[in-house]
Coordinates of C-alpha atoms and ligand atoms in Angstrom, one line a residue:
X1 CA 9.9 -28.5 -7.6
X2 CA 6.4 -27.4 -7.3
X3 CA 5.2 -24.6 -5.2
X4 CA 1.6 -23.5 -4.0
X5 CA 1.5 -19.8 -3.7
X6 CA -1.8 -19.2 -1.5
X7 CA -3.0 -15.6 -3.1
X8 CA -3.0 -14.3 -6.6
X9 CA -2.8 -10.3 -5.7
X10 CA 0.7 -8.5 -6.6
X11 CA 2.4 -10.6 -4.4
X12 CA 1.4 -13.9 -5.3
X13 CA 1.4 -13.5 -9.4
X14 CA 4.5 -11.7 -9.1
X15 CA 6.2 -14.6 -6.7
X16 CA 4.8 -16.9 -9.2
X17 CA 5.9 -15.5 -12.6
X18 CA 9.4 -15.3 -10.9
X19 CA 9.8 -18.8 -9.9
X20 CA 8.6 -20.5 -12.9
X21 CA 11.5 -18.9 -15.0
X22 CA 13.8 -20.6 -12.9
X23 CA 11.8 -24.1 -13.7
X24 CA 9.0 -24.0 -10.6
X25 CA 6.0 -26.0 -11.6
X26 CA 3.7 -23.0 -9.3
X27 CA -0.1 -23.5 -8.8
X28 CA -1.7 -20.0 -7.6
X29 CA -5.0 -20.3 -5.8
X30 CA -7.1 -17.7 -5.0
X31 CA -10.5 -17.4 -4.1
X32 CA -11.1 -14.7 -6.7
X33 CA -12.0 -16.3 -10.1
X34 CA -10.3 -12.8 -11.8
X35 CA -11.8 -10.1 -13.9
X36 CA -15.0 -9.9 -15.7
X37 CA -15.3 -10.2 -19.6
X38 CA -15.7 -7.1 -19.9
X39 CA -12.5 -6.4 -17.8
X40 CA -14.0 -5.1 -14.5
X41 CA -13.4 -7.1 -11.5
X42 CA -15.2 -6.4 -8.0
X43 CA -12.4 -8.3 -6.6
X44 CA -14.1 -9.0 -2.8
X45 CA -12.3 -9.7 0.4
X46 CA -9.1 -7.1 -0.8
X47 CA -10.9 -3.8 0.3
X48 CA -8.1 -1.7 -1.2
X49 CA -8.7 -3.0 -4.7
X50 CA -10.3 -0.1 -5.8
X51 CA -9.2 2.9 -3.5
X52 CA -6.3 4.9 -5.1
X53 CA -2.6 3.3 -5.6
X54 CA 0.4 5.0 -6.8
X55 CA 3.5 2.7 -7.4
X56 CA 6.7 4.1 -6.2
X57 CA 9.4 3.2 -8.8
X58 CA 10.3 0.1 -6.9
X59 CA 7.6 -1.4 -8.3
X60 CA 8.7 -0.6 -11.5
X61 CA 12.3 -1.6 -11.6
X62 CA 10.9 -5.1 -9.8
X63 CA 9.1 -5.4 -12.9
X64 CA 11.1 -4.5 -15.2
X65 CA 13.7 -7.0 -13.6
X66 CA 12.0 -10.2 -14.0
X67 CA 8.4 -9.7 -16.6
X68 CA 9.7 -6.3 -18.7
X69 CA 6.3 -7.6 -20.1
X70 CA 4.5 -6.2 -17.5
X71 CA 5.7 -3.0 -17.4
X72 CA 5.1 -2.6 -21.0
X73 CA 1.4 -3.9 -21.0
X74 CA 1.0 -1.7 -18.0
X75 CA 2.2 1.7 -20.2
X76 CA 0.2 0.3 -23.2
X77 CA -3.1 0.1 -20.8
X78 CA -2.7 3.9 -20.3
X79 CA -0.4 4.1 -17.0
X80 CA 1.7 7.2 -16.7
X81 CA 4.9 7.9 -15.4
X82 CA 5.5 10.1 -12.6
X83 CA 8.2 12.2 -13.3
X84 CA 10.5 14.6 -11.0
X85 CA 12.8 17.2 -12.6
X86 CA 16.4 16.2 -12.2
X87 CA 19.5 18.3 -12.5
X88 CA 19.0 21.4 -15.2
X89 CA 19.1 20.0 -18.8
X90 CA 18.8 16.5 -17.8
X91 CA 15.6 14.0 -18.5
X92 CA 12.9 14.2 -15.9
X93 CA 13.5 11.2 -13.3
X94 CA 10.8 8.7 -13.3
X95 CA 9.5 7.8 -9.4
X96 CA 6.9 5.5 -10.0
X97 CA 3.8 4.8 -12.3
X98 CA -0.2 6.2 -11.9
X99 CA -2.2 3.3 -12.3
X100 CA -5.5 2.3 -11.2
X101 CA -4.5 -0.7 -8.8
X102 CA -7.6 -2.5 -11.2
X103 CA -4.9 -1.8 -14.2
X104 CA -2.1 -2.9 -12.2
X105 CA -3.6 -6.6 -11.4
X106 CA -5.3 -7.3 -14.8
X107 CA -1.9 -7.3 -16.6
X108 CA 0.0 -9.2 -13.9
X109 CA -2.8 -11.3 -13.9
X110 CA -2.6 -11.5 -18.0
X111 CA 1.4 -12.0 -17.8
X112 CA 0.8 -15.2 -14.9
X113 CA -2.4 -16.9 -17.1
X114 CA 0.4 -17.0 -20.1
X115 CA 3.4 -17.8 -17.8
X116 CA 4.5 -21.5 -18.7
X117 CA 4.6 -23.1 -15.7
X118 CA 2.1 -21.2 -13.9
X119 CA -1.4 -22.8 -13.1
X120 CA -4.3 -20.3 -12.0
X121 CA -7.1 -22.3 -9.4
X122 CA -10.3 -20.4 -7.9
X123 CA -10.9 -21.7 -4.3
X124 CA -10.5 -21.4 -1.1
X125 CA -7.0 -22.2 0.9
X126 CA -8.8 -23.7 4.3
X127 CA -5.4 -24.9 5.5
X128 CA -1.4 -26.3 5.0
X129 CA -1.3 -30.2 5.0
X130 CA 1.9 -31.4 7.1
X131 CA 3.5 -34.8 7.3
X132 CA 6.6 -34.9 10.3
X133 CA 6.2 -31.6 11.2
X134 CA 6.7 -30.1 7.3
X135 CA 4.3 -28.7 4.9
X136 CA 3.7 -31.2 2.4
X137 CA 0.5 -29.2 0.5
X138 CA -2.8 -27.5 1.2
X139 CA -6.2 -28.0 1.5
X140 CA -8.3 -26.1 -0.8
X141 CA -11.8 -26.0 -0.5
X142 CA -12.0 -29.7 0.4
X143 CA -9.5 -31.0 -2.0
X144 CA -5.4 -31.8 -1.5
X145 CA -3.0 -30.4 -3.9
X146 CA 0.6 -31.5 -2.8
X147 CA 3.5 -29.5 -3.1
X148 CA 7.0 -29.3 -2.1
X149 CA 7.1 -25.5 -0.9
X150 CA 3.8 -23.7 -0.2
X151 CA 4.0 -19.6 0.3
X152 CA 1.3 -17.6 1.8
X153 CA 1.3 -14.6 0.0
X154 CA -2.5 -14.5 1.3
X155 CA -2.8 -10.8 2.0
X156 CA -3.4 -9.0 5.2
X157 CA -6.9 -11.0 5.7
X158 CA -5.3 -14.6 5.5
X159 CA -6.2 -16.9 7.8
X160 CA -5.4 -20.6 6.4
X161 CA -1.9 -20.4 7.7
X162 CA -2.6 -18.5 11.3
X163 CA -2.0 -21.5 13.5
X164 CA 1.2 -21.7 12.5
X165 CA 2.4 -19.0 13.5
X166 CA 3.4 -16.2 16.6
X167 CA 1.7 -13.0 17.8
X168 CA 1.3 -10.2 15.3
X169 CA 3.0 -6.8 16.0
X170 CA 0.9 -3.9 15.5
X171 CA -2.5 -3.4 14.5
X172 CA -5.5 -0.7 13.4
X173 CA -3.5 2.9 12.4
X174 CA -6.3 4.9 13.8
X175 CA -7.3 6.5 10.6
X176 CA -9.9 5.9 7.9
X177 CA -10.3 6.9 4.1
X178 CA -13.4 7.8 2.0
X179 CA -12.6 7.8 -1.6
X180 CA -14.1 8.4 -5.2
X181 CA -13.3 7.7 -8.5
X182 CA -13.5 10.5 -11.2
X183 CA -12.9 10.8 -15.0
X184 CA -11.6 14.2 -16.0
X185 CA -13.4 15.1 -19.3
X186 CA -12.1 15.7 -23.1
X187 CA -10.5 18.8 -23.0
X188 CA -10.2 19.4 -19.4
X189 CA -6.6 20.2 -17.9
X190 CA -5.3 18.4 -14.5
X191 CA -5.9 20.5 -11.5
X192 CA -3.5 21.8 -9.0
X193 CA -0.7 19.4 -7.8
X194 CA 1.9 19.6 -5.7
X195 CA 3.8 16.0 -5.6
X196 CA 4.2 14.0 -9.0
X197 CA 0.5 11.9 -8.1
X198 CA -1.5 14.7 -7.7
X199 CA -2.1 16.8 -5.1
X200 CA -1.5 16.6 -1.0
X201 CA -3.1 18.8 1.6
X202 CA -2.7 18.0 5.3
X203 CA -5.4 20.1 8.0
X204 CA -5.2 19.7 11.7
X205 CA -7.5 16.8 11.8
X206 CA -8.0 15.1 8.1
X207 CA -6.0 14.8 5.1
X208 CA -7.3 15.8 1.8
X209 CA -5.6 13.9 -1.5
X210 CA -6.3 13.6 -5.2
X211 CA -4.1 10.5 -7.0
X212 CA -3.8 10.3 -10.6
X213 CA -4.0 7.6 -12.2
X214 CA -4.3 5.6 -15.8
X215 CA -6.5 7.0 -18.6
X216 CA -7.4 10.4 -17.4
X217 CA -8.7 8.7 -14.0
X218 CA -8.3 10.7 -10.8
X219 CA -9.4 9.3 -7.3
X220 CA -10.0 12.3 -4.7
X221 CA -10.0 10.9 -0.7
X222 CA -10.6 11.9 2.5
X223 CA -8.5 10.2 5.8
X224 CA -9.8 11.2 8.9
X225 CA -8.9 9.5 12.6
X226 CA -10.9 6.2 12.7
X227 CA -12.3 7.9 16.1
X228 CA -13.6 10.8 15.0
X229 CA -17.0 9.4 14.6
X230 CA -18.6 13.0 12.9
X231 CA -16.7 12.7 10.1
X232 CA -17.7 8.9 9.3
X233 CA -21.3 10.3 7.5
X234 CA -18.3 11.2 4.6
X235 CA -18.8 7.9 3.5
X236 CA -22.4 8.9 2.3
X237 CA -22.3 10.1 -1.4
X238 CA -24.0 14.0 -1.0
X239 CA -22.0 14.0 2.7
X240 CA -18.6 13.7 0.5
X241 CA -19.5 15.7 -2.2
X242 CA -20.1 18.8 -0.1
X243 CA -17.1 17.7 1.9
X244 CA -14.8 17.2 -1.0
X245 CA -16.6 21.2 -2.8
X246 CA -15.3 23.0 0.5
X247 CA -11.8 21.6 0.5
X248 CA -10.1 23.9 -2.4
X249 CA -7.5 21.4 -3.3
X250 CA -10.1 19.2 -3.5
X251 CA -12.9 21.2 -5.4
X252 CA -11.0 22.1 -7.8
X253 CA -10.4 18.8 -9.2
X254 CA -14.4 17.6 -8.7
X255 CA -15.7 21.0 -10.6
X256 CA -18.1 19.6 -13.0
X257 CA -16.5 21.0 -15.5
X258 CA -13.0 19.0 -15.1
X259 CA -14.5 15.4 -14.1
X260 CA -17.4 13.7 -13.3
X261 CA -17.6 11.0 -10.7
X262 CA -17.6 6.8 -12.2
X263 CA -17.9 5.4 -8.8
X264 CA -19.6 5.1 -6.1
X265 CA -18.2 6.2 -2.7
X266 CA -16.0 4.4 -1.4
X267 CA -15.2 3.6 2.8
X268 CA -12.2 2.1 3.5
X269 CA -11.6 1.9 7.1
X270 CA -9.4 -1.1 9.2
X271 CA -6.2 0.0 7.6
X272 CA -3.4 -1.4 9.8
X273 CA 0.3 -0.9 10.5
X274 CA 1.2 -4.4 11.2
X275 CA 4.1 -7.2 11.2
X276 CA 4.7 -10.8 11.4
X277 CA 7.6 -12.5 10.9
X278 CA 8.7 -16.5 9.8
X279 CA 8.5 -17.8 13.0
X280 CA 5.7 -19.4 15.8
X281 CA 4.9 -18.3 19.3
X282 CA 8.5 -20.6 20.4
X283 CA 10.2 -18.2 17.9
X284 CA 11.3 -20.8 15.7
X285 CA 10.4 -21.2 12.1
X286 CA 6.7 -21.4 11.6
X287 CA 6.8 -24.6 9.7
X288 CA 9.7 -26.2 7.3
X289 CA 8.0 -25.5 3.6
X290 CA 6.3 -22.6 4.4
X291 CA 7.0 -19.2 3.7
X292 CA 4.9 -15.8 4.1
X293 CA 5.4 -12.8 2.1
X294 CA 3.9 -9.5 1.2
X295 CA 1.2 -8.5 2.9
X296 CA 1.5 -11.8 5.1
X297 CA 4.2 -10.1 6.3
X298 CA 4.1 -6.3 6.6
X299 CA 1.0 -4.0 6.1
X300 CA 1.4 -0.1 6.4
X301 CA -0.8 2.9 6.5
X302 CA -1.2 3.3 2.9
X303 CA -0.9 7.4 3.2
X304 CA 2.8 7.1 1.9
X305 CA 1.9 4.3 -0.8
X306 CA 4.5 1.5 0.6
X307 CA 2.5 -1.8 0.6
X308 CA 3.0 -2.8 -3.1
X309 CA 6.7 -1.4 -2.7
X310 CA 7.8 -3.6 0.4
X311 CA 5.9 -6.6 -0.8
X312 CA 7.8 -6.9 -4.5
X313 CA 11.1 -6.3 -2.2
X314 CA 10.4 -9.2 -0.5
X315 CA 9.5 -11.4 -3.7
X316 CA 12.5 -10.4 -5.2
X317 CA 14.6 -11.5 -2.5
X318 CA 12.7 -14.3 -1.5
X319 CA 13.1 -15.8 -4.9
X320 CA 16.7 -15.1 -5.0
X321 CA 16.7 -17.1 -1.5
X322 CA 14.6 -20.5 -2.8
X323 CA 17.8 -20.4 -5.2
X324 CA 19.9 -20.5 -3.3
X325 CA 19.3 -23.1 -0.3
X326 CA 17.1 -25.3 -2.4
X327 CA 15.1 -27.6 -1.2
X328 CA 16.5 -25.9 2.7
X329 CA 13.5 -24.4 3.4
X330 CA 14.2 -23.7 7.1
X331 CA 17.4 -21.8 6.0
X332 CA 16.0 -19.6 3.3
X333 CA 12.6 -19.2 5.7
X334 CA 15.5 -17.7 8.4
X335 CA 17.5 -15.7 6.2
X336 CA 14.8 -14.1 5.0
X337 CA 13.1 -13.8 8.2
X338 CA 16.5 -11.6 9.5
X339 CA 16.6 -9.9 5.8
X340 CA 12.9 -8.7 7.0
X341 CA 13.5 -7.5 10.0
X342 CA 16.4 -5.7 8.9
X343 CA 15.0 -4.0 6.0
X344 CA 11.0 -4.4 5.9
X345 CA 10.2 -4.3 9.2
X346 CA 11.6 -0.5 9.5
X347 CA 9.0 0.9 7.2
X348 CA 5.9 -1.0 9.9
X349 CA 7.7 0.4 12.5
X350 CA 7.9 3.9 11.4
X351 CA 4.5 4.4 10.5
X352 CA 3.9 3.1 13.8
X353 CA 5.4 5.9 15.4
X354 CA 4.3 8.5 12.7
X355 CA 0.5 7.9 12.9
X356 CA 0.4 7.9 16.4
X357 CA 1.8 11.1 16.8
X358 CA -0.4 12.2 14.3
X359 CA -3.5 11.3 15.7
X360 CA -1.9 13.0 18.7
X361 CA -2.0 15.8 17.5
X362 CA -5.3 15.9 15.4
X363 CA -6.9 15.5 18.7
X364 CA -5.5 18.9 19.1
X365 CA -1.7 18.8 21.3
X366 CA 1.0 20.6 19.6
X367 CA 4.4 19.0 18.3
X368 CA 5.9 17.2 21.7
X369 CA 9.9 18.2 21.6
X370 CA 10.4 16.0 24.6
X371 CA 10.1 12.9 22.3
X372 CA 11.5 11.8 18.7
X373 CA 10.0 13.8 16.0
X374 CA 8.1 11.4 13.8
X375 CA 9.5 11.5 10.0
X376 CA 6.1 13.4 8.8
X377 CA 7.8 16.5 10.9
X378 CA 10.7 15.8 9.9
X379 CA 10.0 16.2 6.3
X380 CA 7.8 19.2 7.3
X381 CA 10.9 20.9 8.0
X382 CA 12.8 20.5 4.6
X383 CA 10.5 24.0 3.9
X384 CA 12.5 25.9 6.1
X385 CA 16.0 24.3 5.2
X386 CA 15.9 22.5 2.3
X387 CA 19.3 21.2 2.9
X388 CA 18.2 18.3 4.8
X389 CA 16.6 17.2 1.5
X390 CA 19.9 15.7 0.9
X391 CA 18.7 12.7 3.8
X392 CA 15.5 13.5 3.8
X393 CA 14.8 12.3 0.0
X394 CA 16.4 9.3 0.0
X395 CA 13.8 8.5 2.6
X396 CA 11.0 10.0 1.5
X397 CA 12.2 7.4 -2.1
X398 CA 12.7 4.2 0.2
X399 CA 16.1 4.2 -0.9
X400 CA 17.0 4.6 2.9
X401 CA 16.1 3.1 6.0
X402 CA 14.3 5.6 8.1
X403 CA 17.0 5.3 11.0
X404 CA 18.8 8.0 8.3
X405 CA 16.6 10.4 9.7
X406 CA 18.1 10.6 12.8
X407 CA 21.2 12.8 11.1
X408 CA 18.5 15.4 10.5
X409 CA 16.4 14.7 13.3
X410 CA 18.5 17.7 15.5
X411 CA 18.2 20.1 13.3
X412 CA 14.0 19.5 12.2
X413 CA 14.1 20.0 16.1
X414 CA 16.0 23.5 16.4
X415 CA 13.0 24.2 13.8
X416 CA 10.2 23.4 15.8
X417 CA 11.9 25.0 19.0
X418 CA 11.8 28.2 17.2
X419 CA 8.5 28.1 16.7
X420 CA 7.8 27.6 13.3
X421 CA 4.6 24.7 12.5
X422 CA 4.3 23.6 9.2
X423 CA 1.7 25.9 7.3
X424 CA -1.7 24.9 7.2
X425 CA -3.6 25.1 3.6
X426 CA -6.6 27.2 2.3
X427 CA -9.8 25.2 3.4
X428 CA -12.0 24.3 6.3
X429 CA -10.5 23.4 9.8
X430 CA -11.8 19.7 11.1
X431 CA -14.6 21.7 13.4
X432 CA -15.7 23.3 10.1
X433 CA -15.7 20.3 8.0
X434 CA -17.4 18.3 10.6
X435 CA -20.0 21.0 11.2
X436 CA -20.8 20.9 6.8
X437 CA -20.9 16.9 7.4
X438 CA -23.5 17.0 9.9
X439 CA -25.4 19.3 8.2
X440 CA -25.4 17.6 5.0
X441 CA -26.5 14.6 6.8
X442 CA -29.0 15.2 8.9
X443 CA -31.0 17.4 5.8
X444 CA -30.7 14.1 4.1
X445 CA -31.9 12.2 7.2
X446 CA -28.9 11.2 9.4
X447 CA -26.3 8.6 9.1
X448 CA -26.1 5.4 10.6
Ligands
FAD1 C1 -6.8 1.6 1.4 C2 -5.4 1.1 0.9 C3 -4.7 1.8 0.0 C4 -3.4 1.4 -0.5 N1 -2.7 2.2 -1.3 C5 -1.5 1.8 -1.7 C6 -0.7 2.6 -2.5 O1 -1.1 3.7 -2.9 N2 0.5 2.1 -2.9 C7 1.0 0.9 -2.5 O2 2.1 0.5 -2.8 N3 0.3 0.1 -1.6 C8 -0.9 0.5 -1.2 N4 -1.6 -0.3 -0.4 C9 -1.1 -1.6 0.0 C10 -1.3 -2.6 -1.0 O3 -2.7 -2.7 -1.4 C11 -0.9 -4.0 -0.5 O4 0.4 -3.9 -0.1 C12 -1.0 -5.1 -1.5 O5 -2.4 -5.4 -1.7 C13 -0.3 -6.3 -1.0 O6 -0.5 -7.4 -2.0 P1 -0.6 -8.9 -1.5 O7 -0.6 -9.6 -2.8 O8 0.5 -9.2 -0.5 O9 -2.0 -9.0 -0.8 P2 -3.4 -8.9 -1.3 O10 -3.5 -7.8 -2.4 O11 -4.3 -8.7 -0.2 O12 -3.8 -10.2 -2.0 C14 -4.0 -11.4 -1.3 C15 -4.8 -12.4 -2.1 O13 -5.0 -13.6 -1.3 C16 -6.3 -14.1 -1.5 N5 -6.6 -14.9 -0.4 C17 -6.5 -14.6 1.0 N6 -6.9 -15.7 1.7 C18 -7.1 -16.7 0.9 C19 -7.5 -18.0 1.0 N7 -7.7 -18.6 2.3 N8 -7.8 -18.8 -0.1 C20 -7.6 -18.3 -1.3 N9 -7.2 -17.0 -1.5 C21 -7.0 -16.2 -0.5 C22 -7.1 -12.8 -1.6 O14 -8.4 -13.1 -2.3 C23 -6.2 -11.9 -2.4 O15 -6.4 -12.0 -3.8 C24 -2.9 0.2 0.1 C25 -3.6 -0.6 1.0 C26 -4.9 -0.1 1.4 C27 -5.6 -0.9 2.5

């Protein structure tokens, strides 16, 4: 059989890999002709590429399911494990790898170019070809290539397959990131953390986070609500600087001293929370041979590092599904349409919920007890009763849907109730940091 795959990013090269060791002839086209010589890749039209990734340990046990290769070459290019201490006297537990998402790509990329079976193209996907109302191929930048199954694993800025299919749930998150690379020099010791990337610190207003990654390579960022207009001069490099110097968690990473920065600063904004299923506007299957996946299907704030995590489920059991119905293409596109909504479409839908009623309350309300909490609150909470870590952490891992909140969810709310907010860091309130911000900007001429 051969299959197109529309996208070479995570999901695409790992979709690909996967089905040509169960005998898929697979050509992956992307419009990205790969990495430079010299190994660094701009990669345009994926605006993520170079803001910080951390890969929850899904990511790692997908890997080490199907291309053990991959995993290896990943370690060997200087990704870490992030570790959590287990029970007393037992191994730290590995939750996932710190890797520049740069890393991450190149050696999927490297383990898909030798994949027998696998063919690489650069160009464009303009469109699917269909003959009696089932995809037969696609259309890339002017030229046919035929194949028997074509998957859009296009990304969250596809468009070649949009006509086929219904409305999309969901849209912009409301908030924005500014991030920058840095190195941390010879000799210099990590700075503070307080989860196994690096460090979190969350102000009324903004969120301030370093990530660790491969090879002694930190990225610091700012997110900010996507309205909050003041704080969009961050994005300017002595703006962020300051910004970042004021923010201890922050600061104490960027001291010139520990690291100096190797990029430039980096905007991120249009980060969405948003889902789309197998099937058209008539809610039936989009088209017989054609299958979305990762990204195609489900984008989510990246502030709790999902996206690479939900798209690899997918591969993996979209792969098992080709398997098994065949050349059935409508059956495998509707079981794993209902396998999505079952057990993707959760994660979309609580971070849905969760940024809204953060934004809510960045724009200055207090925690509303006449409504759900949203599972940020909930995990607040764990600081006052640490208990509820026993449902709270298989969440918090993905190992549970976030519905298992809900036994918790009572007792996060006798919390509130009493009174008790979680505690807000050392470090400039959002009037403060927008005041430096302004200031900054306007000595060096404004922002525009
Ligand atoms: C700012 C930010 C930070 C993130 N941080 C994390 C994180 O910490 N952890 C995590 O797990 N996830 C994170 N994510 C999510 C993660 O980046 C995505 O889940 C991941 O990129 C999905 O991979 P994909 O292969 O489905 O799509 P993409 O990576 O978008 O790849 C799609 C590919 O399709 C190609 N393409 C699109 N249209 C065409 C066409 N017509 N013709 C040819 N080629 C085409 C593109 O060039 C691209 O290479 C983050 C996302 C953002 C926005």
């Amino acid at each position: 059989m051969h299959t197109a795959v529309v996208g070479a990013g995570p999901t695409g090269l790992y979709t690909a890999i996967a089905l040509a060791r169960r005998g898929h002839e697979v050509t992956v086209i992307d419009r990205d002709p790969g990495p430079d010589q010299n190994g660094s890749w701009k990669r345009r039209g994926v605006m993520q590429f170079h803001h910080p990734h951390a890969f929850r340990q899904q990511v790692g046990e997908a890997l080490l399911a199907e291309m053990p290769e991959v995993w290896d070459g990943l370690i060997t290019a200087g990704a870490e494990l992030a570790t959590v201490p287990d029970q007393p006297g037992q191994p730290e537990r590995v939750i996932g790898l710190r890797c520049r998402r740069l890393i991450f790509e190149r050696v999927l990329r490297s383990a898909a170019e030798a994949q027998p079976g696998v063919t690489l193209r650069t160009g464009h996907v303009d469109d699917v070809r269909t003959e009696q109302g089932r995809g037969v191929g696609i259309r890339v930048s002017g030229h046919q290539v035929d194949a028997d199954l074509v998957i859009d694993a296009s990304g969250r800025a596809g468009k070649a397959t949009q006509a086929f299919r219904g409305p999309l749930e969901g849209g912009d998150c409301g908030i924005a990131y500014v991030s920058r690379q840095y190195q941390l020099l010879p000799g210099a010791e990590h700075g503070p953390m307080n989860v196994p990337f690096g460090i979190v610190t969350s102000y009324p207003g903004y969120q301030a986070v370093v990530f660790i990654h491969d090879n002694r390579i930190v990225s610091i960022l700012i997110a900010r609500a996507n309205t909050d207009r003041q704080m969009a001069a961050l994005r300017s490099q002595d703006v962020f600087e300051a910004a970042i110097g004021a923010i201890p968690s922050l600061a104490a990473w960027s001291a010139p001293d520990r690291s100096q920065p190797i990029t430039p600063v980096l905007p991120g904004g249009r980060l969405h929370n948003t889902y789309q299923g197998q099937r058209n506007a008539a809610g039936q299957i989009a088209l017989d041979g054609l299958i979305f996946v990762g990204d195609a299907v489900c984008t989510t704030n990246p502030v709790a590092g999902r996206g690479v995590t939900t798209s690899l489920m997918q591969t993996q059991r979209l792969v098992q599904l080709i398997d098994d119905h065949r050349r059935d293409f409508t059956s495998c596109s509707l079981e794993f349409d209902h396998w999505c909504e079952t057990n993707i479409k959760p994660w979309f839908s609580d971070h849905v919920y969760w940024d809204a009623e953060l934004i809510r309350r960045w724009s200055g309300h207090d925690i509303d007890l006449t409504r759900p909490l949203p599972s940020d609150l909930i995990m607040a909470a764990t600081a006052v009763d640490p208990e509820m870590l026993n449902v709270v952490g298989p969440y918090l891992a993905m190992l549970a849907l976030p519905a298992s909140l809900a036994a918790v969810e009572p007792r996060a709310r006798e919390i509130y109730a009493s009174g008790w907010r979680p505690p807000v860091p050392d470090g400039p309130t959002r009037d403060e940091l927008a005041e430096l911000v302004t200031s900054v900007s306007a000595r060096n001429g404004g922002f525009r």
